[in-house]
Amino acid sequence: MDNVTLSRAFFGTSLAFHIIFATLGVGLSLMVFLSEVMHIWKKDNDYNLMAKRWTKAVAILLGVAIPSGTIVGVQLSLLWPGFMKIVGEVISVPFQIEIYAFFLEALALSIYVYAADRLRPWMRVLASFLVAFGASASAILITSANTWMNTPRGFDLTLDGKVTHVDPWAAFFNPSFAMTAYHVTVSALMTGAFFVTTVAAYKYLRARKNVREAVIHRKALTLSLAVGFIMSLLTALSGHGSAQNLHQFNPEKLAAAEGLYKTQRYAPLSIGGIVNPETEEVEYGIEVPYMLSFLADNRFDTEVKGLYDFPKNTWPPAYVHILFNLMVGIGTLLLLLALIGIYYLYRFRNEDGLKMPKWLLNILVFSGPLSMLGIEFGWIFSCSGRQPWTIYGFQETFEAATKAAGVGPLFVLFGTVYLFLAVIVLIVLNVYFKKHPLADDIVNQPKAAKIPTA
C-alpha cells in the first residue's frame, strides 16, 4: 500500500474515532442544558437529576475527546506536510479561535460538575448553556477548515507553489461554510438526542416494574425524541441546502453522489443501487424523475452537470454513491422513528405513564448507534467525494501526503490504541453508573418530585 493510501487510512481512522466523542460532546451538552431548562419550567427535580447524570457521561467522553483531538491535530502535520504549508498561511484563524471555545466549554463544565449542588437553578442553566455553546462553537470552527478544503478562498497559489494575496477572513467564511456548519451542528445535536433515546429506551424496558425509575426514563425518552425529531428535520432541510451548495461549487461530487454521468435537465434522483464503473450506470437503484434537478436548484428543469463534463482523473470514487445513500437513508429512518415514538408517547399520555410497545422500544435502542453511523458516513462522503483533491482545484492528495516511511506500523499501533481507549470508555461508563445507580440518586434528591401518572 502506497504512502498516500496509508496516510488517508491512518488519518481517516483517527478522525472517525475522534468524531464519536466530539459529536457526543456537542449533542449531550444540549440535552443537559434542555433538561436544566425543563427543571425550572416544570419545577420537577427529575430533570435536574437527569442533567447531572448525563453530565457525568459528558465529562468521561470529554476525557477521550481531548487527547484524540490532539492526535488528529498532530497527524495533520506528520501525515500531510504539503497541506499544512498552505493551511498555516491561509486558514489558521478558526484553529486559533477554537482554543477559546474549548476553554469556555471546559471551564463551564468544570464549574457545573463540581459546583452544581451549590449553584442556583438559573446559574446551572447558564453553566450548562456555556458548555453547549462552547462545544458547538468548537465544532463549527473546526468545520470551517473542512469547508475551505471544499471551496477554497482567500489566497492565490503561484506556479512554484507560493501562497500570495492571503485574506484569512475570506478563507474562514468561504462559500460552503455557513451551510455546512449548520448541517454539522444540527446533525451532532440530533445524534446526542438519539443516544439519550437509546439509553432511555433500554432502561425503560428493564424498569417497567419499578414505577419510579420508569417514569424518569419515560421523561428522558420524551425529551430526547422531541429533540431528535426537530434536529432530524433540520438535518434533512440542511441536506437540501448542502446539495444546492454542491451543485454550485462541487458539481462533480454531486454527480458522483448520484451516479450521474451525462449532463441533463430534468435529472432523476437515484435512490439506492450501486454504480458500476464499467457500464457507468447505477444498477438496482430506484429513479425519481426530475428530483435531482429540483434538489440542485429548486427547479425541475435545472441542468445538472454529469461526470463526463470533467476530466476522468478528477472523478470522485464510485462508492461515494453508496455513502451518500446510507447517510440520507439513516437520516430519513431516524426522522420516521422519532415521529412514531412521539405518536405513541402522545397516544398513551393519559394512561399510567408506563405503556409503550416493546417492539418500538427495542427498535429505538438502536437509534443512537444508527445516528453515529450516519455521521461517520457523512464525513467519509465529504472527504472521499473531494478526491483526488486535498484542496479542491489547488492541491491533489498525493502532493499533500508525507513521503516518509513507517506510516504502516504507526497506523497499526494507533489503531490498537483507539480500540483500547474505546473499550476503556465503555468499561468506565459501565462501572461508574453501576456504582451510582439511578435508585441512589432518587433517594438523594433534595426534594422528591411528585410522581406523575400521565
Coordinates of C-alpha atoms in Angstrom, one line a residue:
M1 CA 0.0 0.0 0.0
D2 CA 1.5 3.4 -1.0
N3 CA 2.0 6.3 1.4
V4 CA -1.0 8.3 0.1
T5 CA -3.4 5.4 0.7
L6 CA -1.8 4.6 4.1
S7 CA -1.9 8.3 5.2
R8 CA -5.6 8.5 4.2
A9 CA -6.5 5.4 6.0
F10 CA -4.5 6.4 9.1
F11 CA -5.8 9.9 9.3
G12 CA -9.4 8.8 8.4
T13 CA -9.3 6.2 11.3
S14 CA -8.1 8.8 13.7
L15 CA -10.7 11.3 12.6
A16 CA -13.5 8.7 12.7
F17 CA -12.6 7.8 16.3
H18 CA -12.4 11.4 17.4
I19 CA -15.7 12.3 15.7
I20 CA -17.6 9.9 18.0
F21 CA -16.6 11.7 21.2
A22 CA -16.7 15.2 19.7
T23 CA -20.2 14.6 18.3
L24 CA -21.5 13.2 21.6
G25 CA -19.9 16.1 23.5
V26 CA -21.9 18.6 21.3
G27 CA -25.2 16.6 21.4
L28 CA -25.3 15.6 25.0
S29 CA -24.3 19.1 26.2
L30 CA -27.6 20.4 24.6
M31 CA -29.6 17.6 26.3
V32 CA -28.1 18.7 29.7
F33 CA -29.0 22.3 29.0
L34 CA -32.6 21.5 28.0
S35 CA -33.0 19.3 31.0
E36 CA -32.0 22.1 33.3
V37 CA -34.4 24.4 31.5
M38 CA -37.2 21.8 32.0
H39 CA -36.3 21.6 35.6
I40 CA -37.1 25.3 36.1
W41 CA -40.1 25.3 33.8
K42 CA -41.8 22.2 35.2
K43 CA -40.4 22.6 38.7
D44 CA -39.6 18.9 38.6
N45 CA -36.4 17.6 40.2
D46 CA -36.3 14.6 37.9
Y47 CA -35.0 16.8 35.1
N48 CA -32.2 18.1 37.3
L49 CA -31.3 14.5 38.2
M50 CA -31.2 13.6 34.5
A51 CA -29.0 16.6 33.8
K52 CA -26.5 15.6 36.5
R53 CA -26.2 12.0 35.3
W54 CA -25.8 13.0 31.6
T55 CA -23.1 15.5 32.6
K56 CA -21.1 12.7 34.2
A57 CA -21.1 10.9 30.8
V58 CA -20.1 14.1 29.0
A59 CA -17.1 14.5 31.4
I60 CA -16.0 10.9 30.7
L61 CA -16.3 11.3 26.9
L62 CA -14.5 14.6 27.0
G63 CA -11.6 12.9 28.7
V64 CA -11.1 10.9 25.4
A65 CA -12.2 13.7 23.0
I66 CA -9.3 15.9 24.2
P67 CA -6.4 13.6 23.5
S68 CA -7.9 12.1 20.4
G69 CA -8.4 15.6 19.0
T70 CA -4.8 16.5 19.9
I71 CA -3.7 13.4 18.0
V72 CA -5.7 14.4 14.9
G73 CA -4.0 17.9 15.1
V74 CA -0.5 16.4 15.3
Q75 CA -1.2 14.0 12.5
L76 CA -2.1 16.8 10.2
S77 CA 1.5 18.0 10.3
L78 CA 3.0 14.5 10.3
L79 CA 0.9 12.9 7.5
W80 CA 0.1 16.0 5.4
P81 CA 3.1 18.3 5.4
G82 CA 2.3 19.7 2.0
F83 CA -1.2 20.5 3.0
M84 CA -0.1 22.2 6.3
K85 CA 2.3 24.5 4.4
I86 CA -0.8 26.2 2.9
V87 CA -3.1 25.8 5.9
G88 CA -0.6 27.6 8.2
E89 CA -0.6 30.7 6.0
V90 CA -4.3 30.8 5.0
I91 CA -6.8 29.0 7.3
S92 CA -5.2 29.2 10.8
V93 CA -7.7 31.7 12.2
P94 CA -10.5 29.2 13.1
F95 CA -8.0 26.9 14.8
Q96 CA -6.8 29.8 17.0
I97 CA -10.4 30.9 17.9
E98 CA -11.3 27.3 18.6
I99 CA -8.9 27.2 21.6
Y100 CA -11.0 29.8 23.3
A101 CA -14.3 28.0 22.5
F102 CA -12.8 24.8 24.1
F103 CA -11.5 26.8 27.1
L104 CA -15.1 28.1 27.6
E105 CA -16.6 24.6 27.3
A106 CA -14.0 23.0 29.7
L107 CA -14.3 25.8 32.3
A108 CA -18.1 25.9 32.4
L109 CA -18.2 22.0 32.5
S110 CA -15.8 22.0 35.5
I111 CA -18.0 24.5 37.3
Y112 CA -21.1 22.6 36.5
V113 CA -19.7 19.2 37.5
Y114 CA -18.1 20.2 40.8
A115 CA -20.3 23.0 42.0
A116 CA -23.8 22.1 40.6
D117 CA -25.2 21.4 44.1
R118 CA -24.0 24.9 45.3
L119 CA -25.4 26.8 42.3
R120 CA -28.9 28.2 42.0
P121 CA -31.1 26.7 39.2
W122 CA -30.6 29.7 36.9
M123 CA -26.8 29.5 37.4
R124 CA -26.9 25.8 36.4
V125 CA -28.8 26.7 33.3
L126 CA -26.2 29.4 32.4
A127 CA -23.3 27.0 33.1
S128 CA -24.9 24.2 31.0
F129 CA -25.6 26.7 28.2
L130 CA -22.0 27.8 28.1
V131 CA -20.9 24.2 27.9
A132 CA -23.3 23.5 25.0
F133 CA -22.3 26.8 23.3
G134 CA -18.6 26.1 23.7
A135 CA -18.9 22.6 22.3
S136 CA -21.0 23.7 19.3
A137 CA -18.6 26.6 18.6
S138 CA -15.6 24.3 18.6
A139 CA -17.4 22.0 16.1
I140 CA -18.3 25.0 13.9
L141 CA -14.8 26.5 13.9
I142 CA -13.1 23.2 13.0
T143 CA -15.7 22.6 10.3
S144 CA -14.6 25.9 8.7
A145 CA -11.3 24.3 7.8
N146 CA -13.0 21.4 6.1
T147 CA -15.4 23.6 4.1
W148 CA -12.4 25.7 3.0
M149 CA -10.9 22.5 1.6
N150 CA -14.1 22.0 -0.5
T151 CA -14.4 25.7 -1.5
P152 CA -11.0 27.3 -1.0
R153 CA -11.0 31.1 -0.9
G154 CA -8.7 33.9 0.4
F155 CA -5.4 33.1 -1.3
D156 CA -3.7 32.6 -4.6
L157 CA -1.1 29.9 -5.4
T158 CA 1.7 30.7 -7.8
L159 CA 3.1 28.1 -10.3
D160 CA 6.0 27.4 -8.0
G161 CA 3.7 26.7 -5.0
K162 CA 4.0 30.0 -3.1
V163 CA 0.9 31.4 -1.3
T164 CA 0.1 35.0 -2.1
H165 CA -2.8 37.5 -1.5
V166 CA -3.9 35.9 1.7
D167 CA -7.3 37.0 3.2
P168 CA -7.9 34.8 6.3
W169 CA -11.4 36.0 6.8
A170 CA -12.4 35.2 3.2
A171 CA -10.9 31.8 3.8
F172 CA -12.8 31.4 7.0
F173 CA -16.2 32.5 5.6
N174 CA -15.8 30.5 2.4
P175 CA -19.0 29.9 0.3
S176 CA -19.8 26.5 1.8
F177 CA -19.0 27.4 5.5
A178 CA -22.5 28.6 6.6
M179 CA -24.5 25.7 5.2
T180 CA -22.0 23.0 6.2
A181 CA -21.5 24.4 9.7
Y182 CA -25.3 24.4 10.1
H183 CA -25.6 20.8 8.8
V184 CA -22.8 19.6 11.1
T185 CA -24.2 21.2 14.2
V186 CA -27.8 20.1 13.8
S187 CA -26.7 16.5 12.9
A188 CA -24.5 16.4 16.0
L189 CA -27.4 17.7 18.2
M190 CA -29.6 15.0 16.6
T191 CA -27.0 12.3 17.4
G192 CA -26.8 13.4 21.1
A193 CA -30.5 13.2 21.4
F194 CA -30.8 9.8 19.9
F195 CA -28.1 8.4 22.2
V196 CA -30.2 9.5 25.1
T197 CA -33.1 7.8 23.4
T198 CA -31.0 4.6 23.2
V199 CA -30.2 4.5 26.9
A200 CA -33.7 5.7 27.9
A201 CA -35.5 3.1 25.8
Y202 CA -33.2 0.3 27.1
K203 CA -33.6 1.3 30.7
Y204 CA -37.3 1.8 30.2
L205 CA -37.7 -1.7 29.0
R206 CA -35.9 -3.0 32.1
A207 CA -37.5 -0.7 34.7
R208 CA -41.2 -1.3 33.9
K209 CA -41.7 -3.0 37.3
N210 CA -40.1 -0.1 39.1
V211 CA -42.6 2.7 38.6
R212 CA -40.4 5.5 40.0
E213 CA -37.5 4.7 37.7
A214 CA -39.7 4.0 34.7
V215 CA -41.3 7.5 35.0
I216 CA -37.9 9.1 34.8
H217 CA -36.8 7.1 31.8
R218 CA -40.1 8.0 30.1
K219 CA -39.3 11.7 30.7
A220 CA -35.9 11.2 29.2
L221 CA -37.4 9.4 26.2
T222 CA -40.0 12.1 25.7
L223 CA -37.4 14.9 25.7
S224 CA -34.9 13.1 23.6
L225 CA -37.4 12.1 20.9
A226 CA -38.7 15.6 20.7
V227 CA -35.2 17.0 20.2
G228 CA -34.3 14.1 17.9
F229 CA -37.3 14.8 15.7
I230 CA -36.6 18.5 15.5
M231 CA -32.9 18.1 14.7
S232 CA -33.6 15.3 12.2
L233 CA -36.0 17.6 10.4
L234 CA -33.4 20.4 10.4
T235 CA -30.7 18.0 9.3
A236 CA -32.9 17.0 6.3
L237 CA -33.5 20.6 5.4
S238 CA -29.8 21.4 5.7
G239 CA -29.1 18.4 3.5
H240 CA -31.2 20.0 0.7
G241 CA -29.1 23.2 1.1
S242 CA -25.9 21.2 1.0
A243 CA -27.0 19.6 -2.3
Q244 CA -27.5 23.0 -3.8
N245 CA -24.1 24.1 -2.5
L246 CA -22.5 21.0 -4.2
H247 CA -24.4 21.9 -7.4
Q248 CA -22.9 25.4 -7.4
F249 CA -19.3 24.8 -6.1
N250 CA -18.5 21.0 -6.4
P251 CA -20.6 19.7 -9.3
E252 CA -18.6 16.5 -9.8
K253 CA -19.1 15.5 -6.2
L254 CA -22.9 15.8 -6.7
A255 CA -22.7 13.9 -9.9
A256 CA -20.7 11.1 -8.3
A257 CA -23.1 11.0 -5.3
E258 CA -26.0 10.3 -7.7
G259 CA -24.1 8.3 -10.3
L260 CA -24.9 10.9 -13.0
Y261 CA -22.5 10.7 -16.0
K262 CA -24.4 12.7 -18.6
T263 CA -25.3 16.4 -18.1
Q264 CA -29.0 16.8 -18.4
R265 CA -32.1 18.8 -17.5
Y266 CA -34.9 17.1 -15.6
A267 CA -32.2 14.9 -14.0
P268 CA -33.6 11.9 -11.9
L269 CA -32.6 11.2 -8.3
S270 CA -31.2 7.7 -7.9
I271 CA -32.2 6.1 -4.6
G272 CA -30.1 3.0 -3.6
G273 CA -28.3 0.9 -6.1
I274 CA -24.7 0.5 -7.0
V275 CA -22.6 2.5 -9.5
N276 CA -21.0 0.1 -12.0
P277 CA -17.8 1.9 -13.1
E278 CA -17.6 -0.3 -16.2
T279 CA -21.1 0.4 -17.6
E280 CA -21.1 3.8 -15.9
E281 CA -24.7 3.3 -14.7
V282 CA -26.5 3.0 -11.4
E283 CA -27.7 -0.6 -11.2
Y284 CA -30.6 -1.8 -9.0
G285 CA -31.5 1.7 -8.0
I286 CA -34.9 3.5 -8.0
E287 CA -35.1 6.6 -10.1
V288 CA -37.3 9.5 -9.0
P289 CA -37.9 11.6 -12.2
Y290 CA -36.7 15.2 -12.2
M291 CA -36.0 15.2 -8.4
L292 CA -32.2 15.7 -8.7
S293 CA -32.7 18.8 -10.8
F294 CA -35.2 20.1 -8.2
L295 CA -32.8 19.4 -5.3
A296 CA -30.0 21.2 -7.2
D297 CA -31.8 24.5 -7.7
N298 CA -35.5 24.2 -6.8
R299 CA -36.5 23.8 -10.5
F300 CA -37.3 20.6 -12.3
D301 CA -35.6 21.9 -15.5
T302 CA -32.3 22.7 -13.8
E303 CA -29.3 21.5 -15.8
V304 CA -27.1 19.2 -13.6
K305 CA -23.6 18.5 -14.8
G306 CA -22.5 14.9 -15.2
L307 CA -19.1 13.4 -14.7
Y308 CA -18.4 13.4 -18.5
D309 CA -18.0 17.2 -18.2
F310 CA -14.9 16.7 -16.1
P311 CA -11.5 15.1 -16.7
K312 CA -11.7 11.4 -15.7
N313 CA -8.7 11.7 -13.4
T314 CA -10.7 14.2 -11.2
W315 CA -13.8 11.9 -10.8
P316 CA -14.5 11.0 -7.2
P317 CA -14.6 7.2 -6.4
A318 CA -17.8 5.5 -7.4
Y319 CA -18.5 4.2 -3.9
V320 CA -19.5 7.7 -2.7
H321 CA -22.9 7.0 -4.2
I322 CA -23.4 4.2 -1.5
L323 CA -22.1 6.5 1.2
F324 CA -24.5 9.3 0.2
N325 CA -27.5 6.9 0.2
L326 CA -26.6 5.4 3.5
M327 CA -26.3 8.9 5.1
V328 CA -29.6 10.1 3.6
G329 CA -31.3 6.7 4.3
I330 CA -30.3 6.7 8.0
G331 CA -31.4 10.3 8.5
T332 CA -34.8 9.6 7.0
L333 CA -35.2 6.4 9.1
L334 CA -34.4 8.3 12.3
L335 CA -36.9 11.1 11.4
L336 CA -39.6 8.5 11.0
L337 CA -38.6 6.6 14.2
A338 CA -38.8 9.9 16.2
L339 CA -42.2 10.7 14.7
I340 CA -43.6 7.2 15.6
G341 CA -42.1 7.4 19.1
I342 CA -43.7 10.8 19.7
Y343 CA -47.0 9.5 18.4
Y344 CA -47.0 6.6 20.9
L345 CA -46.0 8.8 23.8
Y346 CA -48.9 11.1 22.9
R347 CA -51.3 8.2 22.5
F348 CA -50.6 6.8 26.0
R349 CA -50.3 10.2 27.7
N350 CA -53.5 9.5 29.7
E351 CA -52.5 6.0 30.7
D352 CA -50.4 5.1 33.7
G353 CA -47.4 6.6 32.0
L354 CA -45.6 3.3 31.5
K355 CA -47.1 1.9 28.3
M356 CA -45.1 1.8 25.2
P357 CA -44.9 -1.0 22.6
K358 CA -41.9 -3.3 23.3
W359 CA -41.2 -3.6 19.6
L360 CA -40.8 0.1 19.3
L361 CA -38.6 0.4 22.4
N362 CA -36.4 -2.4 21.0
I363 CA -36.0 -0.5 17.7
L364 CA -35.3 2.8 19.5
V365 CA -32.4 1.2 21.3
F366 CA -30.6 1.2 18.0
S367 CA -31.3 4.9 17.2
G368 CA -28.1 6.2 18.8
P369 CA -25.7 3.9 17.0
L370 CA -27.6 4.4 13.8
S371 CA -27.2 8.2 14.1
M372 CA -23.5 7.9 14.7
L373 CA -23.1 5.7 11.6
G374 CA -24.9 8.4 9.7
I375 CA -22.4 11.0 11.0
E376 CA -19.5 8.7 10.0
F377 CA -20.8 8.0 6.5
G378 CA -21.4 11.8 6.0
W379 CA -17.8 12.7 6.9
I380 CA -16.4 9.9 4.7
F381 CA -18.6 11.0 1.9
S382 CA -17.4 14.6 2.3
C383 CA -13.7 13.7 2.3
S384 CA -13.8 10.9 -0.3
G385 CA -16.1 12.9 -2.6
R386 CA -13.4 15.6 -2.8
Q387 CA -10.8 13.2 -4.1
P388 CA -8.4 13.4 -5.8
W389 CA -8.1 16.9 -4.3
T390 CA -7.0 17.8 -0.8
I391 CA -7.7 21.5 -1.5
Y392 CA -10.2 21.5 -4.3
G393 CA -8.7 22.8 -7.5
F394 CA -5.4 23.7 -5.9
Q395 CA -3.6 20.7 -4.4
E396 CA -4.0 17.0 -5.1
T397 CA -3.8 14.4 -2.3
F398 CA -0.5 12.9 -3.5
E399 CA 1.1 16.4 -3.3
A400 CA 0.0 16.8 0.3
A401 CA 0.9 13.4 1.7
T402 CA 4.2 12.7 3.6
K403 CA 7.0 10.9 1.8
A404 CA 8.4 9.5 5.0
A405 CA 8.5 5.7 5.6
G406 CA 6.9 3.9 8.6
V407 CA 3.3 5.1 8.2
G408 CA 2.0 1.5 8.1
P409 CA 3.4 0.4 11.6
L410 CA 2.1 3.6 13.1
F411 CA -1.3 3.0 11.6
V412 CA -1.5 -0.4 13.3
L413 CA -0.2 0.9 16.6
F414 CA -2.7 3.8 16.8
G415 CA -5.5 1.6 15.6
T416 CA -4.7 -0.7 18.6
V417 CA -4.7 2.4 20.9
Y418 CA -8.1 3.5 19.7
L419 CA -9.6 0.1 20.2
F420 CA -8.1 0.1 23.7
L421 CA -9.5 3.5 24.5
A422 CA -12.9 2.6 23.2
V423 CA -13.0 -0.5 25.5
I424 CA -11.8 1.6 28.5
V425 CA -14.5 4.2 27.9
L426 CA -17.2 1.6 27.8
I427 CA -15.8 0.0 31.0
V428 CA -15.6 3.3 32.8
L429 CA -19.1 4.3 31.9
N430 CA -20.5 0.9 32.9
V431 CA -18.6 0.8 36.2
Y432 CA -19.5 4.4 37.1
F433 CA -23.2 4.1 36.6
K434 CA -23.3 0.7 38.2
K435 CA -21.7 2.2 41.3
H436 CA -24.1 5.2 41.1
P437 CA -27.4 3.7 40.2
L438 CA -30.5 5.8 39.5
A439 CA -32.2 4.5 42.6
D440 CA -29.5 6.1 44.8
D441 CA -29.9 9.4 43.0
I442 CA -33.6 9.3 43.6
V443 CA -33.1 8.7 47.3
N444 CA -30.7 11.6 47.5
Q445 CA -32.8 14.1 45.6
P446 CA -33.2 17.3 47.7
K447 CA -36.9 17.2 47.4
A448 CA -38.7 14.2 46.0
A449 CA -40.6 15.1 42.9
K450 CA -44.3 14.2 42.6
I451 CA -44.6 11.1 40.5
P452 CA -47.0 11.9 37.7
T453 CA -49.5 9.3 36.4
A454 CA -49.6 10.6 32.9

